Amino acid sequence: MSTTTEHEDPRRARSRARVLEAAVAILGEDGQPGLTIEAVAARSGVAKTTIYRQFADRDELHVAAVHSVAPTMPMPTTDDLQADVTVFCTALNKKLQHSEFGALLATSIDGGERSASLAKVLSGAGEQRRKVLADRLSAAQRDGILADDVDLDLLSSQLVGPLFYRRFLSRQPTSSAFVAEHVRSVLSRL
């Protein structure tokens, strides 16, 4: 996937920003089916040839658009694993419930069901965010806070899965108090 670098031509960076802004807007309004290179070119005022020089295809553009609004997830590393994980999960919950990222993630999930190549790219893009929690849990296991036999992948899913379920399936609002109690409940059973 193409990335902006500090040595990039300012015109290219501006056109990329306009393309991503247009793609985010289109995804928010029309979802994956509406995201075409032609629609992005028309909305952004950037030529299709320029778009294709920066993005191999519509799936790569889709992922770049979602990534452009994706949050950086905080993960403190204190002596209190529960507090650290609560900070992470609370921030994730807020982004899922109350941000453009949550809305774009919904259309991305739908798009991934329709396009195997998009599903593969999205899975790789999400790995970065999953790694933040996995690294903290792994450190807790190394430090003896979590037992060696705790399945960290399963634990990660138990911690964040309900946040996604409540946002995308049950459509229930999820408060910070719910998140804190959920994290406490999951970790207390280990």
PDB file of C-alpha atoms in Angstrom:
ATOM      1  CA  MET A   1       0.000   0.000   0.000  1.00  0.00           C
ATOM      2  CA  SER A   2       1.276   3.467  -0.798  1.00  0.00           C
ATOM      3  CA  THR A   3       2.204   5.683   2.106  1.00  0.00           C
ATOM      4  CA  THR A   4       2.976   9.351   2.427  1.00  0.00           C
ATOM      5  CA  THR A   5       6.586  10.111   3.288  1.00  0.00           C
ATOM      6  CA  GLU A   6       8.298  13.283   4.422  1.00  0.00           C
ATOM      7  CA  HIS A   7      10.105  13.448   1.050  1.00  0.00           C
ATOM      8  CA  GLU A   8       6.927  13.229  -0.999  1.00  0.00           C
ATOM      9  CA  ASP A   9       6.094  15.924  -3.530  1.00  0.00           C
ATOM     10  CA  PRO A  10       3.672  18.350  -1.805  1.00  0.00           C
ATOM     11  CA  ARG A  11       1.344  18.238  -4.831  1.00  0.00           C
ATOM     12  CA  ARG A  12       1.162  14.465  -4.592  1.00  0.00           C
ATOM     13  CA  ALA A  13       0.472  14.689  -0.857  1.00  0.00           C
ATOM     14  CA  ARG A  14      -2.328  17.209  -1.475  1.00  0.00           C
ATOM     15  CA  SER A  15      -3.908  15.072  -4.180  1.00  0.00           C
ATOM     16  CA  ARG A  16      -3.651  11.996  -1.949  1.00  0.00           C
ATOM     17  CA  ALA A  17      -5.342  13.870   0.895  1.00  0.00           C
ATOM     18  CA  ARG A  18      -8.175  14.987  -1.426  1.00  0.00           C
ATOM     19  CA  VAL A  19      -8.587  11.436  -2.740  1.00  0.00           C
ATOM     20  CA  LEU A  20      -8.730   9.980   0.779  1.00  0.00           C
ATOM     21  CA  GLU A  21     -11.164  12.664   1.931  1.00  0.00           C
ATOM     22  CA  ALA A  22     -13.422  11.898  -1.041  1.00  0.00           C
ATOM     23  CA  ALA A  23     -13.160   8.143  -0.454  1.00  0.00           C
ATOM     24  CA  VAL A  24     -14.071   8.540   3.232  1.00  0.00           C
ATOM     25  CA  ALA A  25     -17.100  10.641   2.296  1.00  0.00           C
ATOM     26  CA  ILE A  26     -18.248   8.183  -0.377  1.00  0.00           C
ATOM     27  CA  LEU A  27     -17.823   5.192   1.922  1.00  0.00           C
ATOM     28  CA  GLY A  28     -19.809   7.003   4.606  1.00  0.00           C
ATOM     29  CA  GLU A  29     -22.625   7.864   2.211  1.00  0.00           C
ATOM     30  CA  ASP A  30     -22.791   4.897  -0.164  1.00  0.00           C
ATOM     31  CA  GLY A  31     -20.677   2.145   1.363  1.00  0.00           C
ATOM     32  CA  GLN A  32     -18.354  -0.150  -0.572  1.00  0.00           C
ATOM     33  CA  PRO A  33     -20.596  -0.369  -3.662  1.00  0.00           C
ATOM     34  CA  GLY A  34     -20.340   3.402  -4.156  1.00  0.00           C
ATOM     35  CA  LEU A  35     -16.565   3.502  -3.896  1.00  0.00           C
ATOM     36  CA  THR A  36     -15.346   3.574  -7.471  1.00  0.00           C
ATOM     37  CA  ILE A  37     -12.277   5.259  -8.854  1.00  0.00           C
ATOM     38  CA  GLU A  38     -14.585   7.274 -11.113  1.00  0.00           C
ATOM     39  CA  ALA A  39     -16.668   8.507  -8.159  1.00  0.00           C
ATOM     40  CA  VAL A  40     -13.557   9.414  -6.179  1.00  0.00           C
ATOM     41  CA  ALA A  41     -12.070  11.253  -9.164  1.00  0.00           C
ATOM     42  CA  ALA A  42     -15.280  13.217  -9.678  1.00  0.00           C
ATOM     43  CA  ARG A  43     -15.617  14.134  -6.015  1.00  0.00           C
ATOM     44  CA  SER A  44     -11.956  14.929  -5.369  1.00  0.00           C
ATOM     45  CA  GLY A  45     -11.139  16.642  -8.646  1.00  0.00           C
ATOM     46  CA  VAL A  46      -8.089  14.380  -8.973  1.00  0.00           C
ATOM     47  CA  ALA A  47      -7.539  12.576 -12.275  1.00  0.00           C
ATOM     48  CA  LYS A  48      -8.159   8.824 -12.368  1.00  0.00           C
ATOM     49  CA  THR A  49      -4.615   8.284 -13.636  1.00  0.00           C
ATOM     50  CA  THR A  50      -3.249  10.055 -10.561  1.00  0.00           C
ATOM     51  CA  ILE A  51      -5.425   7.935  -8.293  1.00  0.00           C
ATOM     52  CA  TYR A  52      -4.234   4.727  -9.963  1.00  0.00           C
ATOM     53  CA  ARG A  53      -0.606   5.833  -9.510  1.00  0.00           C
ATOM     54  CA  GLN A  54      -1.202   6.046  -5.764  1.00  0.00           C
ATOM     55  CA  PHE A  55      -3.557   3.081  -5.259  1.00  0.00           C
ATOM     56  CA  ALA A  56      -3.405  -0.221  -7.122  1.00  0.00           C
ATOM     57  CA  ASP A  57      -7.154  -0.742  -6.976  1.00  0.00           C
ATOM     58  CA  ARG A  58     -10.353   0.187  -5.194  1.00  0.00           C
ATOM     59  CA  ASP A  59      -9.691  -2.236  -2.323  1.00  0.00           C
ATOM     60  CA  GLU A  60      -6.349  -0.603  -1.570  1.00  0.00           C
ATOM     61  CA  LEU A  61      -8.044   2.802  -1.702  1.00  0.00           C
ATOM     62  CA  HIS A  62     -10.781   1.556   0.638  1.00  0.00           C
ATOM     63  CA  VAL A  63      -8.253   0.368   3.215  1.00  0.00           C
ATOM     64  CA  ALA A  64      -6.239   3.595   2.938  1.00  0.00           C
ATOM     65  CA  ALA A  65      -9.415   5.628   3.484  1.00  0.00           C
ATOM     66  CA  VAL A  66     -10.340   3.673   6.612  1.00  0.00           C
ATOM     67  CA  HIS A  67      -6.741   3.853   7.829  1.00  0.00           C
ATOM     68  CA  SER A  68      -6.784   7.646   7.354  1.00  0.00           C
ATOM     69  CA  VAL A  69      -9.488   7.970  10.031  1.00  0.00           C
ATOM     70  CA  ALA A  70      -8.434   5.002  12.193  1.00  0.00           C
ATOM     71  CA  PRO A  71      -7.533   5.851  15.743  1.00  0.00           C
ATOM     72  CA  THR A  72      -4.170   5.384  17.337  1.00  0.00           C
ATOM     73  CA  MET A  73      -4.997   3.179  20.260  1.00  0.00           C
ATOM     74  CA  PRO A  74      -3.487   4.080  23.632  1.00  0.00           C
ATOM     75  CA  MET A  75      -2.003   1.287  25.673  1.00  0.00           C
ATOM     76  CA  PRO A  76      -0.405   2.340  28.904  1.00  0.00           C
ATOM     77  CA  THR A  77       2.049  -0.041  30.490  1.00  0.00           C
ATOM     78  CA  THR A  78       1.704   0.357  34.221  1.00  0.00           C
ATOM     79  CA  ASP A  79       1.749  -2.234  36.986  1.00  0.00           C
ATOM     80  CA  ASP A  80      -2.057  -2.478  36.730  1.00  0.00           C
ATOM     81  CA  LEU A  81      -3.046  -4.720  33.813  1.00  0.00           C
ATOM     82  CA  GLN A  82      -6.762  -4.208  34.401  1.00  0.00           C
ATOM     83  CA  ALA A  83      -6.409  -0.418  34.322  1.00  0.00           C
ATOM     84  CA  ASP A  84      -4.255  -0.567  31.181  1.00  0.00           C
ATOM     85  CA  VAL A  85      -6.665  -2.840  29.316  1.00  0.00           C
ATOM     86  CA  THR A  86      -9.609  -0.718  30.466  1.00  0.00           C
ATOM     87  CA  VAL A  87      -7.987   2.396  28.969  1.00  0.00           C
ATOM     88  CA  PHE A  88      -7.446   0.552  25.676  1.00  0.00           C
ATOM     89  CA  CYS A  89     -10.941  -0.940  25.521  1.00  0.00           C
ATOM     90  CA  THR A  90     -12.611   2.338  26.536  1.00  0.00           C
ATOM     91  CA  ALA A  91     -10.788   4.191  23.753  1.00  0.00           C
ATOM     92  CA  LEU A  92     -11.705   1.465  21.254  1.00  0.00           C
ATOM     93  CA  ASN A  93     -15.331   1.573  22.356  1.00  0.00           C
ATOM     94  CA  LYS A  94     -15.511   5.360  21.946  1.00  0.00           C
ATOM     95  CA  LYS A  95     -14.066   5.092  18.430  1.00  0.00           C
ATOM     96  CA  LEU A  96     -16.483   2.316  17.492  1.00  0.00           C
ATOM     97  CA  GLN A  97     -19.533   4.072  18.941  1.00  0.00           C
ATOM     98  CA  HIS A  98     -18.883   7.740  18.233  1.00  0.00           C
ATOM     99  CA  SER A  99     -16.602   8.280  15.273  1.00  0.00           C
ATOM    100  CA  GLU A 100     -16.320   8.169  11.538  1.00  0.00           C
ATOM    101  CA  PHE A 101     -14.051   5.171  12.013  1.00  0.00           C
ATOM    102  CA  GLY A 102     -16.879   3.068  13.472  1.00  0.00           C
ATOM    103  CA  ALA A 103     -19.166   3.894  10.561  1.00  0.00           C
ATOM    104  CA  LEU A 104     -16.466   3.132   7.993  1.00  0.00           C
ATOM    105  CA  LEU A 105     -15.610  -0.103   9.726  1.00  0.00           C
ATOM    106  CA  ALA A 106     -19.228  -1.212   9.276  1.00  0.00           C
ATOM    107  CA  THR A 107     -19.080  -0.647   5.522  1.00  0.00           C
ATOM    108  CA  SER A 108     -15.675  -2.333   5.439  1.00  0.00           C
ATOM    109  CA  ILE A 109     -17.070  -5.437   7.099  1.00  0.00           C
ATOM    110  CA  ASP A 110     -19.818  -5.517   4.490  1.00  0.00           C
ATOM    111  CA  GLY A 111     -17.317  -4.918   1.694  1.00  0.00           C
ATOM    112  CA  GLY A 112     -15.105  -7.710   2.980  1.00  0.00           C
ATOM    113  CA  GLU A 113     -18.030 -10.107   2.700  1.00  0.00           C
ATOM    114  CA  ARG A 114     -18.385  -9.172  -0.970  1.00  0.00           C
ATOM    115  CA  SER A 115     -14.710  -9.063  -1.916  1.00  0.00           C
ATOM    116  CA  ALA A 116     -12.179 -11.691  -0.868  1.00  0.00           C
ATOM    117  CA  SER A 117      -9.306  -9.384  -1.790  1.00  0.00           C
ATOM    118  CA  LEU A 118     -10.724  -6.575   0.376  1.00  0.00           C
ATOM    119  CA  ALA A 119     -11.252  -9.008   3.256  1.00  0.00           C
ATOM    120  CA  LYS A 120      -7.606 -10.070   3.031  1.00  0.00           C
ATOM    121  CA  VAL A 121      -6.308  -6.489   2.918  1.00  0.00           C
ATOM    122  CA  LEU A 122      -8.576  -5.405   5.787  1.00  0.00           C
ATOM    123  CA  SER A 123      -7.444  -8.331   7.905  1.00  0.00           C
ATOM    124  CA  GLY A 124      -3.825  -7.281   7.470  1.00  0.00           C
ATOM    125  CA  ALA A 125      -4.629  -3.638   8.180  1.00  0.00           C
ATOM    126  CA  GLY A 126      -6.380  -4.549  11.434  1.00  0.00           C
ATOM    127  CA  GLU A 127      -3.382  -6.519  12.638  1.00  0.00           C
ATOM    128  CA  GLN A 128      -1.604  -3.324  13.706  1.00  0.00           C
ATOM    129  CA  ARG A 129      -4.361  -2.439  16.178  1.00  0.00           C
ATOM    130  CA  ARG A 130      -4.704  -6.013  17.444  1.00  0.00           C
ATOM    131  CA  LYS A 131      -0.960  -6.076  18.101  1.00  0.00           C
ATOM    132  CA  VAL A 132      -1.221  -3.248  20.651  1.00  0.00           C
ATOM    133  CA  LEU A 133      -3.412  -5.341  22.950  1.00  0.00           C
ATOM    134  CA  ALA A 134      -1.568  -8.581  22.184  1.00  0.00           C
ATOM    135  CA  ASP A 135       1.781  -7.007  23.110  1.00  0.00           C
ATOM    136  CA  ARG A 136       0.431  -5.756  26.451  1.00  0.00           C
ATOM    137  CA  LEU A 137      -1.074  -9.148  27.295  1.00  0.00           C
ATOM    138  CA  SER A 138       2.127 -10.905  26.250  1.00  0.00           C
ATOM    139  CA  ALA A 139       4.158  -8.625  28.527  1.00  0.00           C
ATOM    140  CA  ALA A 140       1.770  -9.404  31.394  1.00  0.00           C
ATOM    141  CA  GLN A 141       2.281 -13.109  30.752  1.00  0.00           C
ATOM    142  CA  ARG A 142       6.084 -12.713  30.697  1.00  0.00           C
ATOM    143  CA  ASP A 143       5.882 -10.773  33.976  1.00  0.00           C
ATOM    144  CA  GLY A 144       3.829 -13.530  35.615  1.00  0.00           C
ATOM    145  CA  ILE A 145       0.656 -11.424  35.866  1.00  0.00           C
ATOM    146  CA  LEU A 146      -1.083 -13.852  33.524  1.00  0.00           C
ATOM    147  CA  ALA A 147      -0.464 -17.591  33.762  1.00  0.00           C
ATOM    148  CA  ASP A 148       1.597 -19.246  31.042  1.00  0.00           C
ATOM    149  CA  ASP A 149      -1.354 -21.371  29.951  1.00  0.00           C
ATOM    150  CA  VAL A 150      -3.636 -18.392  29.195  1.00  0.00           C
ATOM    151  CA  ASP A 151      -4.445 -18.323  25.477  1.00  0.00           C
ATOM    152  CA  LEU A 152      -3.699 -14.680  24.650  1.00  0.00           C
ATOM    153  CA  ASP A 153      -5.495 -14.750  21.305  1.00  0.00           C
ATOM    154  CA  LEU A 154      -8.645 -16.037  22.984  1.00  0.00           C
ATOM    155  CA  LEU A 155      -8.275 -13.485  25.787  1.00  0.00           C
ATOM    156  CA  SER A 156      -7.954 -10.652  23.263  1.00  0.00           C
ATOM    157  CA  SER A 157     -11.132 -11.830  21.549  1.00  0.00           C
ATOM    158  CA  GLN A 158     -12.954 -12.069  24.876  1.00  0.00           C
ATOM    159  CA  LEU A 159     -11.940  -8.505  25.725  1.00  0.00           C
ATOM    160  CA  VAL A 160     -12.773  -6.726  22.464  1.00  0.00           C
ATOM    161  CA  GLY A 161     -15.317  -9.053  20.846  1.00  0.00           C
ATOM    162  CA  PRO A 162     -18.286  -7.816  22.899  1.00  0.00           C
ATOM    163  CA  LEU A 163     -17.496  -4.208  21.954  1.00  0.00           C
ATOM    164  CA  PHE A 164     -17.772  -5.086  18.280  1.00  0.00           C
ATOM    165  CA  TYR A 165     -20.871  -7.215  18.913  1.00  0.00           C
ATOM    166  CA  ARG A 166     -22.669  -4.389  20.720  1.00  0.00           C
ATOM    167  CA  ARG A 167     -21.712  -1.843  18.038  1.00  0.00           C
ATOM    168  CA  PHE A 168     -22.406  -3.837  14.895  1.00  0.00           C
ATOM    169  CA  LEU A 169     -24.939  -6.542  15.810  1.00  0.00           C
ATOM    170  CA  SER A 170     -27.020  -5.704  18.867  1.00  0.00           C
ATOM    171  CA  ARG A 171     -26.612  -1.947  18.245  1.00  0.00           C
ATOM    172  CA  GLN A 172     -26.509  -1.316  21.975  1.00  0.00           C
ATOM    173  CA  PRO A 173     -24.817   1.778  23.331  1.00  0.00           C
ATOM    174  CA  THR A 174     -21.850   0.793  25.448  1.00  0.00           C
ATOM    175  CA  SER A 175     -20.808   3.082  28.277  1.00  0.00           C
ATOM    176  CA  SER A 176     -17.372   3.457  29.799  1.00  0.00           C
ATOM    177  CA  ALA A 177     -18.799   1.904  32.978  1.00  0.00           C
ATOM    178  CA  PHE A 178     -19.884  -1.167  30.984  1.00  0.00           C
ATOM    179  CA  VAL A 179     -16.408  -1.446  29.451  1.00  0.00           C
ATOM    180  CA  ALA A 180     -14.686  -1.183  32.839  1.00  0.00           C
ATOM    181  CA  GLU A 181     -16.963  -3.853  34.341  1.00  0.00           C
ATOM    182  CA  HIS A 182     -16.527  -6.076  31.288  1.00  0.00           C
ATOM    183  CA  VAL A 183     -12.711  -5.906  31.493  1.00  0.00           C
ATOM    184  CA  ARG A 184     -12.823  -6.550  35.251  1.00  0.00           C
ATOM    185  CA  SER A 185     -15.118  -9.533  34.727  1.00  0.00           C
ATOM    186  CA  VAL A 186     -12.975 -11.117  32.004  1.00  0.00           C
ATOM    187  CA  LEU A 187      -9.659 -10.633  33.801  1.00  0.00           C
ATOM    188  CA  SER A 188     -11.004 -11.758  37.189  1.00  0.00           C
ATOM    189  CA  ARG A 189     -11.809 -15.188  35.748  1.00  0.00           C
ATOM    190  CA  LEU A 190      -8.214 -15.956  34.801  1.00  0.00           C
TER     191      LEU A 190
END
